PDB file of C-alpha atoms in Angstrom:
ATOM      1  CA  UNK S   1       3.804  15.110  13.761  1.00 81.00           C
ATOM      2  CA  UNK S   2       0.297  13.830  12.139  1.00 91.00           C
ATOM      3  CA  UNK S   3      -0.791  10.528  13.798  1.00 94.00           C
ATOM      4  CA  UNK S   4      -1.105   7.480  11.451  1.00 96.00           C
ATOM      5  CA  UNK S   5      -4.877   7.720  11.050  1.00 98.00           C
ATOM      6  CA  UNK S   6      -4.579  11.488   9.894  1.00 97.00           C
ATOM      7  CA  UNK S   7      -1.776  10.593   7.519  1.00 98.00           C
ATOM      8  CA  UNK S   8      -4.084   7.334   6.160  1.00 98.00           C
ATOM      9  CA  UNK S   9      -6.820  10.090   5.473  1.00 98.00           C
ATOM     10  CA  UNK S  10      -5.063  12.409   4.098  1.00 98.00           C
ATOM     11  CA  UNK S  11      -3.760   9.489   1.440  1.00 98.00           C
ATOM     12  CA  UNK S  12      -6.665   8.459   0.392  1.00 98.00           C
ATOM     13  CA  UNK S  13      -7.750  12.207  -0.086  1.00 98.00           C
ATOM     14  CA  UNK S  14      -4.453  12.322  -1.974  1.00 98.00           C
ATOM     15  CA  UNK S  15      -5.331   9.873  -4.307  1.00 98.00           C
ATOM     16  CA  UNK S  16      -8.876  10.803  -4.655  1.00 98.00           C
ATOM     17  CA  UNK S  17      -8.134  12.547  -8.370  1.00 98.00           C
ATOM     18  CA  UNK S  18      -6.408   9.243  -9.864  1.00 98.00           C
ATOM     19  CA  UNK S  19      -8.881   7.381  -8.525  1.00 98.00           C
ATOM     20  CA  UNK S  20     -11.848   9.318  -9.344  1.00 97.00           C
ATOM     21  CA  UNK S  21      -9.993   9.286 -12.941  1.00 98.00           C
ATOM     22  CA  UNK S  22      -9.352   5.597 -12.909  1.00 98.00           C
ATOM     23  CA  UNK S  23     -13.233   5.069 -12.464  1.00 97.00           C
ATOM     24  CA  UNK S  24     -13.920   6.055 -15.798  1.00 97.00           C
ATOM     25  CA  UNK S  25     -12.370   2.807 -16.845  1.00 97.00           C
ATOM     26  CA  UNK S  26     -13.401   0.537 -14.590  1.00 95.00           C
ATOM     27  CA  UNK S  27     -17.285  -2.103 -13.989  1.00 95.00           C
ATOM     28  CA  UNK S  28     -18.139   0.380 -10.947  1.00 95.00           C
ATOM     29  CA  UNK S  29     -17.586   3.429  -9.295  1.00 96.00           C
ATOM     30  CA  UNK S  30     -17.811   1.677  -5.902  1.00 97.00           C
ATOM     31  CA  UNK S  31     -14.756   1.103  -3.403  1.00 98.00           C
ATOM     32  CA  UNK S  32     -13.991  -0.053  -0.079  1.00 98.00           C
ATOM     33  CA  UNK S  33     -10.666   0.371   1.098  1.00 98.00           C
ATOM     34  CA  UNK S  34      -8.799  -0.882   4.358  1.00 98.00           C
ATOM     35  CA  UNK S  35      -5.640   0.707   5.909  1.00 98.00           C
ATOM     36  CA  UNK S  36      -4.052  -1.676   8.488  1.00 98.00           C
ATOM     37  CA  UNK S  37      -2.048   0.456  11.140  1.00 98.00           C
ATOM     38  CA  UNK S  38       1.990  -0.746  10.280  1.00 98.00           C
ATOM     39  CA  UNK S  39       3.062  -0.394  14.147  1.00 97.00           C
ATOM     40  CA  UNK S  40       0.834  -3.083  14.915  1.00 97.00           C
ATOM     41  CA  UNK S  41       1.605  -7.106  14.042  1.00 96.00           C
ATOM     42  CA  UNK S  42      -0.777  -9.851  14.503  1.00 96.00           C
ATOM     43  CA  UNK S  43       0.568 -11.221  17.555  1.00 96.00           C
ATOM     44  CA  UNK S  44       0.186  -7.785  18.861  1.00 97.00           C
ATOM     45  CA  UNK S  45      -3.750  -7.061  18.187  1.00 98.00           C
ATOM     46  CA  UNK S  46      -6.603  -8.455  16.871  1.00 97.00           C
ATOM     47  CA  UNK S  47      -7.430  -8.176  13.551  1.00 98.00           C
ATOM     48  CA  UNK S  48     -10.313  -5.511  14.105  1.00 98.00           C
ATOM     49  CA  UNK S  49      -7.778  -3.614  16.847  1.00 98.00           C
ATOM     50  CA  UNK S  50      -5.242  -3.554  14.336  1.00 98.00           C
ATOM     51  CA  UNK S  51      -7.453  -2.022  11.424  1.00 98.00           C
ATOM     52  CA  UNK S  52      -6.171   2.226  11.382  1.00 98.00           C
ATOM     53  CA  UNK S  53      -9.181   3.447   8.855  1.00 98.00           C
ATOM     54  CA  UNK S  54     -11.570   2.405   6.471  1.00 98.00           C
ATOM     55  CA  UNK S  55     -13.797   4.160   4.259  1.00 98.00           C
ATOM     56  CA  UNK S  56     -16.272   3.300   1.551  1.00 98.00           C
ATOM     57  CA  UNK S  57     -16.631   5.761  -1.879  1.00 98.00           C
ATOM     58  CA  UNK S  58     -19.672   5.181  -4.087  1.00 95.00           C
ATOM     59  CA  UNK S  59     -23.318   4.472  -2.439  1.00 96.00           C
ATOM     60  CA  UNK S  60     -22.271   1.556  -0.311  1.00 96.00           C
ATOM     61  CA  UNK S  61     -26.089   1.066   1.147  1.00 95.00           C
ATOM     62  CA  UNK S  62     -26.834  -0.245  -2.568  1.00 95.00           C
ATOM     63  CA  UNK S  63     -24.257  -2.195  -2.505  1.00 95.00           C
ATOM     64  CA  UNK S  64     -25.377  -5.901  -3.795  1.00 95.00           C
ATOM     65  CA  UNK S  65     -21.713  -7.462  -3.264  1.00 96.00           C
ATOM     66  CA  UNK S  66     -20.260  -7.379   0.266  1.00 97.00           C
ATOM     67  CA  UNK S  67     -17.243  -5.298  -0.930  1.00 98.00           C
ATOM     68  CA  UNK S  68     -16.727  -4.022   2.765  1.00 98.00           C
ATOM     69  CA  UNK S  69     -16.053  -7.655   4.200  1.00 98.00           C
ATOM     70  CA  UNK S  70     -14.578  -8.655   0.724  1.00 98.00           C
ATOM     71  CA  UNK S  71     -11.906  -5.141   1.609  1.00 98.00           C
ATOM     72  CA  UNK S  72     -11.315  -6.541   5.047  1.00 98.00           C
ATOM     73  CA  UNK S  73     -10.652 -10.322   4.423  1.00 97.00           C
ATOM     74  CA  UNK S  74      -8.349  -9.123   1.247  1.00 98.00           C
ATOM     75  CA  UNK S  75      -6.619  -6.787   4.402  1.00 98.00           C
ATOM     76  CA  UNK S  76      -6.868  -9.529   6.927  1.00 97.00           C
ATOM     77  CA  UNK S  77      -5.240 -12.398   4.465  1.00 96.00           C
ATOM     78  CA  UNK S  78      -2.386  -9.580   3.286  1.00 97.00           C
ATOM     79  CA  UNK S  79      -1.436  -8.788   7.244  1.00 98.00           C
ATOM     80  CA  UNK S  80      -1.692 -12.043   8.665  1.00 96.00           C
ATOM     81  CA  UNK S  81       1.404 -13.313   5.816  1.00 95.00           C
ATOM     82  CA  UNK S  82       3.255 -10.033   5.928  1.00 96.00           C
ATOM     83  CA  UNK S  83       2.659 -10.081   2.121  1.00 96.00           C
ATOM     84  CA  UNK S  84       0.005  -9.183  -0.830  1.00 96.00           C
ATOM     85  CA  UNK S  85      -2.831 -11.661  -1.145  1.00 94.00           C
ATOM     86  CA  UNK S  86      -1.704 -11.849  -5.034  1.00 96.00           C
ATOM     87  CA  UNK S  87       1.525 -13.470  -4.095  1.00 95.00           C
ATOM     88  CA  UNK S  88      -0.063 -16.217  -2.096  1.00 91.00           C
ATOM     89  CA  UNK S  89      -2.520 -17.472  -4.415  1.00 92.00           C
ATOM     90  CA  UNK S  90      -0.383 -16.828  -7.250  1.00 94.00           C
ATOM     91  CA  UNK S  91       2.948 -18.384  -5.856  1.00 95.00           C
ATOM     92  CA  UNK S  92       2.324 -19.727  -2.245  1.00 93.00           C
ATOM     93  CA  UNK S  93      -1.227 -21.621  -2.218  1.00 94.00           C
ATOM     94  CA  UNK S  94      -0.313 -23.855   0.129  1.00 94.00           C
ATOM     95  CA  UNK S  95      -0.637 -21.254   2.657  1.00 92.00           C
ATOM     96  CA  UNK S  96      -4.353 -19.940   1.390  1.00 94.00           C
ATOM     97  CA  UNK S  97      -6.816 -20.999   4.640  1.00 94.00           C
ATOM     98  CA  UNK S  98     -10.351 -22.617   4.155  1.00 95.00           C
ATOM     99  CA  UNK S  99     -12.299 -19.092   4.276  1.00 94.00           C
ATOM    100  CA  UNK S 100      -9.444 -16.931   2.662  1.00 94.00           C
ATOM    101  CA  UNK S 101     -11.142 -14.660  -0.224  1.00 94.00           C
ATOM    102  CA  UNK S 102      -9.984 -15.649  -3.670  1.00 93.00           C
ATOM    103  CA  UNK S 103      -9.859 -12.440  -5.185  1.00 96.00           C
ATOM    104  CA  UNK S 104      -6.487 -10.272  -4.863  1.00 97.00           C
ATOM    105  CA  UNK S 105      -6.297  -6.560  -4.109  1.00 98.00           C
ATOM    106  CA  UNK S 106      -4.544  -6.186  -1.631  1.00 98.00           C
ATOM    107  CA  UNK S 107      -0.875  -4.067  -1.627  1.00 98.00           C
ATOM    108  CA  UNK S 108       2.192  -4.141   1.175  1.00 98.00           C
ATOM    109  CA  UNK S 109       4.629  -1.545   1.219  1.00 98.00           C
ATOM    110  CA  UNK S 110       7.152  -2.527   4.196  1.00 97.00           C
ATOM    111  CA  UNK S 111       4.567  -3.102   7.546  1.00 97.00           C
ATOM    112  CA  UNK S 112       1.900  -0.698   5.184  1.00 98.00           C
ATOM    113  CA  UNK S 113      -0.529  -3.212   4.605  1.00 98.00           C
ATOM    114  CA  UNK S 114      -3.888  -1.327   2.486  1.00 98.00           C
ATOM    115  CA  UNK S 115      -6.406  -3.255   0.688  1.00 98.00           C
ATOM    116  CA  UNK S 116      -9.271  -2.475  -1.473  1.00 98.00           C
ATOM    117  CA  UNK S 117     -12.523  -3.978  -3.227  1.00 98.00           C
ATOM    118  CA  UNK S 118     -15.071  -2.617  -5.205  1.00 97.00           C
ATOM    119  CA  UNK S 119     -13.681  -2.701  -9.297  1.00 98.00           C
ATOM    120  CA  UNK S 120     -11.744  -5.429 -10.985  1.00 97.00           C
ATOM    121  CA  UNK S 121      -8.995  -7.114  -8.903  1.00 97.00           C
ATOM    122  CA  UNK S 122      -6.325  -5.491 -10.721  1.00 98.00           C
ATOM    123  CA  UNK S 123      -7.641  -2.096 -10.298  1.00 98.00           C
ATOM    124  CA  UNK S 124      -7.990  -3.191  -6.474  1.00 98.00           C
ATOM    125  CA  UNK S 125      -4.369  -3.907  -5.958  1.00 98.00           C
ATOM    126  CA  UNK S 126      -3.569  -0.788  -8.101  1.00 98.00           C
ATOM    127  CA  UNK S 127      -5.371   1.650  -5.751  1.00 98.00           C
ATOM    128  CA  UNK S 128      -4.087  -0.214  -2.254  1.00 98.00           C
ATOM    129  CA  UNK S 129      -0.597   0.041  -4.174  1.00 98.00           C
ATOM    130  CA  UNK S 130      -1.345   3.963  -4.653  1.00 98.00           C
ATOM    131  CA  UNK S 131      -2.802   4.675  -0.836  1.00 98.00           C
ATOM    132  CA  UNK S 132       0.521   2.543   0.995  1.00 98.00           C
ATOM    133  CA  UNK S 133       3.068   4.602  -1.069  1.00 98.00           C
ATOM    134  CA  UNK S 134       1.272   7.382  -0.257  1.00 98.00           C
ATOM    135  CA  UNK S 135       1.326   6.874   3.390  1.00 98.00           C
ATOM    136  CA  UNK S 136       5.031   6.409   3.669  1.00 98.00           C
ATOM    137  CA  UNK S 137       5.636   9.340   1.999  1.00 98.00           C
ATOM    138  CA  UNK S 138       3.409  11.189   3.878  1.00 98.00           C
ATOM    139  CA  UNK S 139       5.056   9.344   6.995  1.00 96.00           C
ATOM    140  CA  UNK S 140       8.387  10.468   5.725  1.00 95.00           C
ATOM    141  CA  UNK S 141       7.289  14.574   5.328  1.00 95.00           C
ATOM    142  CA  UNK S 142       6.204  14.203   9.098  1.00 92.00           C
ATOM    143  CA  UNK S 143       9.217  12.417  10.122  1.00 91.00           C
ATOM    144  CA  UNK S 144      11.762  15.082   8.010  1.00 92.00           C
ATOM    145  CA  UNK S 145       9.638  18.104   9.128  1.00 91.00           C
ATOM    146  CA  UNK S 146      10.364  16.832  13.038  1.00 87.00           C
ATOM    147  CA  UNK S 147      14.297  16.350  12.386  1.00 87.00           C
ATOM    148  CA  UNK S 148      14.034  19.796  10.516  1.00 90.00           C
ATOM    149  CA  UNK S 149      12.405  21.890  12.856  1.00 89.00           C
ATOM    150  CA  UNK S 150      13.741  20.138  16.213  1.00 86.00           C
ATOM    151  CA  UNK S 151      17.655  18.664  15.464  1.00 84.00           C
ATOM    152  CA  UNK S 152      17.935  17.115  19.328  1.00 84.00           C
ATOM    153  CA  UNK S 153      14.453  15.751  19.679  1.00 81.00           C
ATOM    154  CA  UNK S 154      15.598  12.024  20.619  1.00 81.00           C
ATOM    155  CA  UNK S 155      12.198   9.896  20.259  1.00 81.00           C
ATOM    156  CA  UNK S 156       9.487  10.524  17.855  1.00 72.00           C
ATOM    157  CA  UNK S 157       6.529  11.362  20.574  1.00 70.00           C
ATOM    158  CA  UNK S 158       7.843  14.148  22.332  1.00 56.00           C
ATOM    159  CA  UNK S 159       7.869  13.866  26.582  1.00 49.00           C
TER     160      UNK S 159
END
């Protein structure tokens, strides 16, 4: 089976096309994007530790807005509540901290937690929505493919 950082790759490869298309609508071609690994809860790691893969599309050395640390506090803020950032500033405020970014983008998808920055908010959270589905179906292929090919295997990681 494909580790989790090969699977978060190949995502965001997978979604290259739509978002390559959705570009052409948006203020920028730029992007960061944060994949937070899903076997990993914030009691468990550190924030950092528990970050699987990042990447930045566009020309991120001309970058004039921090959209890398904007990605990782959207990721951070979506991880630490188990939930997208949009939910608690739309619905929960109460639990928004003093250095908590106010823009939304990020997306969960069961323990997937992705989040993006780079174009309009909206267009954020679409894009983190696109890369977490992607990765649990991804997950899923891998996982079927195992039970397929090896009926008795008993644990995921074989000894």
């Amino acid at each position: 089976m494909k580790n989790l950082t090969d699977i978060a790759k190949d995502a965001v490869e997978l979604m290259m096309p739509s978002i390559d298309n959705l570009f052409e609508r948006t203020n920028r071609k730029e992007l960061h994007i944060v994949i937070m690994n899903p076997q990993l809860k914030p009691w468990e790691a550190s924030f950092d530790e528990a970050i699987l893969y990042e990447t930045s599309l566009g020309t991120p050395e001309s970058w004039t807005i921090p959209f890398a640390q904007f990605a990782r506090k959207k990721a951070q803020q979506a991880w630490r509540e188990s939930t997208s950032n949009i939910q608690l500033q739309n619905q929960h405020p109460a639990s928004l901290r003093e250095d908590d970014l106010l823009f939304y983008g990020s997306f969960v998808y069961g323990n997937i937690v992705v989040a993006c920055s780079g174009v309009e908010q909206w267009y954020d959270m679409l894009i983190s929505s696109w890369i977490a589905l992607a990765i649990e179906q991804l997950t899923i292929h891998e996982y079927q493919k195992i039970k397929l090919e090896n009926p008795t295997q008993t644990y995921r990681k074989r000894s």
